[in-house]
Amino acid sequence: MSRSFVFEAAHTLNRRDIDPPSMDASRRIHGHSYRATVEVTGAPMGESGMVLDLAQLDAALTRVSERLDHRLLDDVAGLGPATLENLCAFIWRALAPHLVGLSRVTVSRDARGDACSLSMREA
């Protein structure tokens, strides 16, 4: 099953590995509309047949969304540079203790057509 949430956030990318022509634009504060999709896998439970109660999933997503939505991502503790990769990892770390069966986190910027997914497999 999957559920998505949308958040709006600003950030800078003060990185040394960016080509000089685009460096100034990335260093300035700019924002994006992000979509995070969280996937949970597992066997259906008991009579309900649910993999996970959606209320539990919604509560977990609300907690992580509140840490990102309408924020300057540079100031979010534990995130690091606000790349799609780091956003996926941040969301994963925030959700994993609360969501048994967490299997994939995807963060996309639909307006730009880019996305990144992080999935973990049990060993």
Short mmCIF file of N, CA and C in Angstrom, two decimals:
data_model
loop_
_atom_site.label_atom_id
_atom_site.label_comp_id
_atom_site.label_asym_id
_atom_site.label_seq_id
_atom_site.Cartn_x
_atom_site.Cartn_y
_atom_site.Cartn_z
N MET A 1 0.84 -1.17 0.00
CA MET A 1 0.00 0.00 0.00
C MET A 1 0.89 1.23 0.00
N SER A 2 0.35 2.32 -0.46
CA SER A 2 1.13 3.55 -0.48
C SER A 2 0.24 4.73 -0.13
N ARG A 3 0.91 5.77 0.34
CA ARG A 3 0.22 7.02 0.66
C ARG A 3 1.21 8.14 0.37
N SER A 4 0.71 9.24 -0.12
CA SER A 4 1.56 10.39 -0.46
C SER A 4 1.19 11.60 0.37
N PHE A 5 2.16 12.46 0.54
CA PHE A 5 1.90 13.78 1.10
C PHE A 5 2.72 14.78 0.31
N VAL A 6 2.25 16.02 0.28
CA VAL A 6 2.90 17.09 -0.47
C VAL A 6 3.42 18.10 0.53
N PHE A 7 4.61 18.62 0.24
CA PHE A 7 5.12 19.69 1.07
C PHE A 7 5.83 20.72 0.21
N GLU A 8 5.76 21.95 0.66
CA GLU A 8 6.40 23.08 -0.01
C GLU A 8 7.57 23.50 0.87
N ALA A 9 8.73 23.68 0.27
CA ALA A 9 9.89 24.03 1.08
C ALA A 9 10.92 24.77 0.23
N ALA A 10 11.74 25.55 0.93
CA ALA A 10 12.83 26.29 0.29
C ALA A 10 14.16 25.71 0.75
N HIS A 11 15.17 25.98 -0.04
CA HIS A 11 16.52 25.53 0.33
C HIS A 11 17.56 26.22 -0.54
N THR A 12 18.79 26.01 -0.19
CA THR A 12 19.92 26.40 -1.03
C THR A 12 20.73 25.13 -1.25
N LEU A 13 21.59 25.16 -2.22
CA LEU A 13 22.54 24.06 -2.41
C LEU A 13 23.92 24.70 -2.55
N ASN A 14 24.55 24.88 -1.45
CA ASN A 14 25.89 25.46 -1.43
C ASN A 14 26.90 24.33 -1.56
N ARG A 15 27.12 23.88 -2.80
CA ARG A 15 28.00 22.75 -3.05
C ARG A 15 29.15 23.18 -3.95
N ARG A 16 30.29 22.61 -3.73
CA ARG A 16 31.47 22.93 -4.54
C ARG A 16 31.52 22.17 -5.85
N ASP A 17 30.74 21.11 -5.97
CA ASP A 17 30.81 20.27 -7.17
C ASP A 17 29.85 20.69 -8.28
N ILE A 18 29.18 21.83 -8.12
CA ILE A 18 28.26 22.32 -9.14
C ILE A 18 29.05 23.12 -10.17
N ASP A 19 28.72 22.95 -11.43
CA ASP A 19 29.38 23.71 -12.49
C ASP A 19 29.19 25.20 -12.25
N PRO A 20 30.22 26.01 -12.50
CA PRO A 20 30.14 27.45 -12.22
C PRO A 20 28.93 28.18 -12.81
N PRO A 21 28.46 27.91 -14.05
CA PRO A 21 27.32 28.67 -14.56
C PRO A 21 26.05 28.51 -13.73
N SER A 22 25.85 27.36 -13.11
CA SER A 22 24.62 27.17 -12.35
C SER A 22 24.83 27.37 -10.85
N MET A 23 26.04 27.67 -10.45
CA MET A 23 26.35 27.76 -9.03
C MET A 23 25.57 28.87 -8.33
N ASP A 24 25.50 30.04 -8.93
CA ASP A 24 24.81 31.15 -8.27
C ASP A 24 23.33 30.86 -8.06
N ALA A 25 22.67 30.28 -9.06
CA ALA A 25 21.24 29.98 -8.92
C ALA A 25 21.00 28.96 -7.81
N SER A 26 21.85 27.98 -7.68
CA SER A 26 21.66 26.95 -6.65
C SER A 26 21.96 27.47 -5.26
N ARG A 27 22.84 28.44 -5.18
CA ARG A 27 23.18 28.99 -3.86
C ARG A 27 22.11 29.92 -3.32
N ARG A 28 21.34 30.54 -4.21
CA ARG A 28 20.26 31.41 -3.76
C ARG A 28 19.13 30.57 -3.18
N ILE A 29 18.41 31.15 -2.24
CA ILE A 29 17.25 30.45 -1.69
C ILE A 29 16.21 30.31 -2.80
N HIS A 30 15.75 29.10 -2.97
CA HIS A 30 14.70 28.81 -3.94
C HIS A 30 13.84 27.68 -3.39
N GLY A 31 12.66 27.50 -3.95
CA GLY A 31 11.75 26.51 -3.40
C GLY A 31 11.18 25.57 -4.43
N HIS A 32 10.60 24.50 -3.92
CA HIS A 32 9.99 23.48 -4.75
C HIS A 32 8.72 22.98 -4.08
N SER A 33 7.86 22.40 -4.89
CA SER A 33 6.74 21.60 -4.40
C SER A 33 7.20 20.15 -4.49
N TYR A 34 7.17 19.47 -3.37
CA TYR A 34 7.63 18.08 -3.31
C TYR A 34 6.44 17.16 -3.06
N ARG A 35 6.55 15.95 -3.56
CA ARG A 35 5.60 14.89 -3.25
C ARG A 35 6.41 13.73 -2.69
N ALA A 36 6.04 13.28 -1.50
CA ALA A 36 6.68 12.11 -0.91
C ALA A 36 5.66 10.98 -0.91
N THR A 37 6.05 9.84 -1.45
CA THR A 37 5.19 8.66 -1.47
C THR A 37 5.87 7.58 -0.64
N VAL A 38 5.12 7.05 0.31
CA VAL A 38 5.63 6.05 1.23
C VAL A 38 4.90 4.75 0.96
N GLU A 39 5.67 3.67 0.80
CA GLU A 39 5.09 2.36 0.54
C GLU A 39 5.37 1.43 1.71
N VAL A 40 4.35 0.67 2.06
CA VAL A 40 4.44 -0.32 3.12
C VAL A 40 3.99 -1.65 2.54
N THR A 41 4.74 -2.70 2.81
CA THR A 41 4.37 -4.03 2.35
C THR A 41 4.21 -4.96 3.55
N GLY A 42 3.40 -5.96 3.36
CA GLY A 42 3.20 -6.94 4.42
C GLY A 42 1.99 -7.80 4.12
N ALA A 43 1.79 -8.76 4.98
CA ALA A 43 0.65 -9.66 4.85
C ALA A 43 -0.58 -9.01 5.48
N PRO A 44 -1.74 -9.21 4.88
CA PRO A 44 -2.97 -8.70 5.48
C PRO A 44 -3.17 -9.27 6.88
N MET A 45 -3.68 -8.43 7.78
CA MET A 45 -3.86 -8.81 9.18
C MET A 45 -5.29 -9.25 9.46
N GLY A 46 -5.44 -10.35 10.14
CA GLY A 46 -6.71 -10.80 10.70
C GLY A 46 -7.92 -10.59 9.83
N GLU A 47 -9.03 -10.33 10.51
CA GLU A 47 -10.30 -10.15 9.81
C GLU A 47 -10.37 -8.89 8.98
N SER A 48 -9.61 -7.87 9.38
CA SER A 48 -9.67 -6.59 8.65
C SER A 48 -9.09 -6.71 7.25
N GLY A 49 -8.10 -7.57 7.09
CA GLY A 49 -7.45 -7.71 5.79
C GLY A 49 -6.52 -6.56 5.46
N MET A 50 -6.31 -5.65 6.43
CA MET A 50 -5.44 -4.49 6.19
C MET A 50 -3.98 -4.87 6.43
N VAL A 51 -3.10 -4.29 5.64
CA VAL A 51 -1.67 -4.42 5.87
C VAL A 51 -1.27 -3.49 7.02
N LEU A 52 -1.89 -2.33 7.04
CA LEU A 52 -1.63 -1.33 8.07
C LEU A 52 -2.85 -0.44 8.17
N ASP A 53 -3.21 -0.07 9.37
CA ASP A 53 -4.33 0.84 9.57
C ASP A 53 -3.94 2.21 8.99
N LEU A 54 -4.75 2.74 8.09
CA LEU A 54 -4.43 4.02 7.45
C LEU A 54 -4.32 5.16 8.46
N ALA A 55 -5.03 5.08 9.57
CA ALA A 55 -4.91 6.12 10.60
C ALA A 55 -3.50 6.14 11.17
N GLN A 56 -2.90 4.97 11.35
CA GLN A 56 -1.52 4.90 11.85
C GLN A 56 -0.55 5.47 10.81
N LEU A 57 -0.76 5.13 9.55
CA LEU A 57 0.09 5.65 8.48
C LEU A 57 -0.06 7.17 8.38
N ASP A 58 -1.29 7.65 8.41
CA ASP A 58 -1.52 9.10 8.31
C ASP A 58 -0.86 9.86 9.46
N ALA A 59 -0.94 9.32 10.66
CA ALA A 59 -0.31 9.98 11.82
C ALA A 59 1.20 10.07 11.64
N ALA A 60 1.82 9.01 11.16
CA ALA A 60 3.27 9.02 10.94
C ALA A 60 3.64 10.01 9.84
N LEU A 61 2.86 10.05 8.76
CA LEU A 61 3.15 10.98 7.67
C LEU A 61 2.95 12.43 8.11
N THR A 62 1.96 12.68 8.93
CA THR A 62 1.74 14.04 9.43
C THR A 62 2.93 14.51 10.24
N ARG A 63 3.47 13.63 11.10
CA ARG A 63 4.62 14.02 11.92
C ARG A 63 5.82 14.39 11.07
N VAL A 64 6.10 13.63 10.03
CA VAL A 64 7.27 13.95 9.20
C VAL A 64 6.98 15.14 8.30
N SER A 65 5.77 15.25 7.80
CA SER A 65 5.41 16.39 6.95
C SER A 65 5.57 17.70 7.70
N GLU A 66 5.18 17.71 8.97
CA GLU A 66 5.28 18.94 9.77
C GLU A 66 6.73 19.39 9.96
N ARG A 67 7.67 18.47 9.84
CA ARG A 67 9.08 18.82 9.97
C ARG A 67 9.64 19.42 8.68
N LEU A 68 8.92 19.25 7.55
CA LEU A 68 9.41 19.68 6.25
C LEU A 68 8.59 20.79 5.60
N ASP A 69 7.29 20.78 5.79
CA ASP A 69 6.41 21.69 5.06
C ASP A 69 6.60 23.14 5.49
N HIS A 70 6.75 24.00 4.49
CA HIS A 70 6.96 25.44 4.68
C HIS A 70 8.15 25.72 5.59
N ARG A 71 9.22 25.00 5.33
CA ARG A 71 10.47 25.17 6.08
C ARG A 71 11.59 25.55 5.13
N LEU A 72 12.63 26.13 5.70
CA LEU A 72 13.89 26.27 5.00
C LEU A 72 14.65 24.98 5.29
N LEU A 73 14.76 24.13 4.31
CA LEU A 73 15.31 22.79 4.52
C LEU A 73 16.75 22.82 5.02
N ASP A 74 17.46 23.90 4.74
CA ASP A 74 18.84 24.04 5.25
C ASP A 74 18.86 24.00 6.78
N ASP A 75 17.76 24.36 7.42
CA ASP A 75 17.67 24.44 8.87
C ASP A 75 17.10 23.18 9.53
N VAL A 76 16.72 22.18 8.74
CA VAL A 76 16.12 20.96 9.29
C VAL A 76 17.24 20.05 9.81
N ALA A 77 17.24 19.85 11.11
CA ALA A 77 18.28 19.03 11.75
C ALA A 77 18.25 17.61 11.21
N GLY A 78 19.42 17.11 10.86
CA GLY A 78 19.55 15.73 10.41
C GLY A 78 19.30 15.51 8.94
N LEU A 79 18.98 16.55 8.19
CA LEU A 79 18.70 16.38 6.76
C LEU A 79 19.96 16.44 5.91
N GLY A 80 20.84 17.39 6.18
CA GLY A 80 21.99 17.61 5.31
C GLY A 80 21.55 18.42 4.11
N PRO A 81 22.38 18.48 3.06
CA PRO A 81 21.97 19.23 1.86
C PRO A 81 20.64 18.68 1.34
N ALA A 82 19.75 19.57 0.95
CA ALA A 82 18.38 19.17 0.59
C ALA A 82 18.30 18.59 -0.81
N THR A 83 18.99 17.48 -1.01
CA THR A 83 18.89 16.76 -2.27
C THR A 83 17.72 15.78 -2.18
N LEU A 84 17.25 15.30 -3.32
CA LEU A 84 16.19 14.30 -3.31
C LEU A 84 16.64 13.05 -2.54
N GLU A 85 17.90 12.69 -2.71
CA GLU A 85 18.44 11.51 -2.03
C GLU A 85 18.39 11.68 -0.51
N ASN A 86 18.82 12.84 -0.04
CA ASN A 86 18.82 13.10 1.40
C ASN A 86 17.40 13.21 1.96
N LEU A 87 16.49 13.76 1.18
CA LEU A 87 15.09 13.82 1.62
C LEU A 87 14.51 12.41 1.78
N CYS A 88 14.79 11.53 0.83
CA CYS A 88 14.32 10.14 0.95
C CYS A 88 14.86 9.50 2.22
N ALA A 89 16.16 9.63 2.45
CA ALA A 89 16.79 9.02 3.62
C ALA A 89 16.24 9.62 4.92
N PHE A 90 16.03 10.93 4.94
CA PHE A 90 15.49 11.60 6.12
C PHE A 90 14.09 11.08 6.45
N ILE A 91 13.24 11.01 5.44
CA ILE A 91 11.88 10.53 5.64
C ILE A 91 11.90 9.07 6.09
N TRP A 92 12.78 8.27 5.48
CA TRP A 92 12.90 6.86 5.87
C TRP A 92 13.27 6.75 7.36
N ARG A 93 14.27 7.49 7.77
CA ARG A 93 14.71 7.42 9.18
C ARG A 93 13.61 7.87 10.13
N ALA A 94 12.84 8.85 9.72
CA ALA A 94 11.75 9.35 10.57
C ALA A 94 10.61 8.34 10.68
N LEU A 95 10.35 7.58 9.63
CA LEU A 95 9.20 6.68 9.60
C LEU A 95 9.51 5.26 10.06
N ALA A 96 10.71 4.78 9.80
CA ALA A 96 11.04 3.38 10.04
C ALA A 96 10.70 2.89 11.45
N PRO A 97 10.95 3.67 12.50
CA PRO A 97 10.62 3.17 13.83
C PRO A 97 9.10 3.01 14.08
N HIS A 98 8.29 3.64 13.24
CA HIS A 98 6.84 3.66 13.46
C HIS A 98 6.05 2.81 12.47
N LEU A 99 6.69 2.40 11.38
CA LEU A 99 5.97 1.69 10.32
C LEU A 99 6.63 0.35 10.02
N VAL A 100 6.09 -0.71 10.59
CA VAL A 100 6.57 -2.04 10.25
C VAL A 100 6.21 -2.29 8.79
N GLY A 101 7.14 -2.78 8.02
CA GLY A 101 6.87 -3.06 6.62
C GLY A 101 7.19 -1.91 5.69
N LEU A 102 7.79 -0.83 6.20
CA LEU A 102 8.19 0.27 5.33
C LEU A 102 9.11 -0.30 4.25
N SER A 103 8.77 -0.08 2.99
CA SER A 103 9.55 -0.71 1.92
C SER A 103 10.11 0.28 0.90
N ARG A 104 9.52 1.45 0.78
CA ARG A 104 10.03 2.41 -0.21
C ARG A 104 9.57 3.81 0.15
N VAL A 105 10.47 4.77 -0.07
CA VAL A 105 10.14 6.19 0.04
C VAL A 105 10.59 6.82 -1.27
N THR A 106 9.68 7.54 -1.90
CA THR A 106 9.98 8.25 -3.14
C THR A 106 9.69 9.72 -2.91
N VAL A 107 10.62 10.57 -3.30
CA VAL A 107 10.41 12.02 -3.25
C VAL A 107 10.54 12.54 -4.67
N SER A 108 9.54 13.28 -5.09
CA SER A 108 9.56 13.82 -6.45
C SER A 108 9.25 15.30 -6.45
N ARG A 109 9.73 15.94 -7.47
CA ARG A 109 9.38 17.33 -7.76
C ARG A 109 8.67 17.27 -9.10
N ASP A 110 7.35 17.13 -9.03
CA ASP A 110 6.56 16.88 -10.23
C ASP A 110 6.73 17.95 -11.30
N ALA A 111 6.84 19.21 -10.89
CA ALA A 111 6.96 20.30 -11.86
C ALA A 111 8.25 20.20 -12.66
N ARG A 112 9.27 19.58 -12.09
CA ARG A 112 10.56 19.44 -12.78
C ARG A 112 10.72 18.06 -13.41
N GLY A 113 9.85 17.13 -13.02
CA GLY A 113 9.90 15.79 -13.61
C GLY A 113 11.01 14.92 -13.05
N ASP A 114 11.48 15.22 -11.84
CA ASP A 114 12.53 14.37 -11.28
C ASP A 114 12.06 13.73 -9.98
N ALA A 115 12.68 12.60 -9.67
CA ALA A 115 12.32 11.85 -8.47
C ALA A 115 13.47 10.97 -8.05
N CYS A 116 13.40 10.54 -6.81
CA CYS A 116 14.37 9.61 -6.26
C CYS A 116 13.62 8.66 -5.35
N SER A 117 14.01 7.39 -5.38
CA SER A 117 13.40 6.39 -4.51
C SER A 117 14.46 5.70 -3.69
N LEU A 118 14.09 5.39 -2.46
CA LEU A 118 14.94 4.62 -1.56
C LEU A 118 14.12 3.42 -1.12
N SER A 119 14.67 2.24 -1.33
CA SER A 119 14.01 1.04 -0.86
C SER A 119 15.03 0.19 -0.14
N MET A 120 14.58 -0.43 0.93
CA MET A 120 15.46 -1.29 1.71
C MET A 120 14.89 -2.69 1.66
N ARG A 121 15.75 -3.63 1.54
CA ARG A 121 15.35 -5.04 1.53
C ARG A 121 15.89 -5.69 2.79
N GLU A 122 15.08 -6.58 3.35
CA GLU A 122 15.56 -7.32 4.51
C GLU A 122 16.62 -8.31 4.06
N ALA A 123 17.66 -8.46 4.88
CA ALA A 123 18.75 -9.38 4.52
C ALA A 123 18.34 -10.81 4.81
#
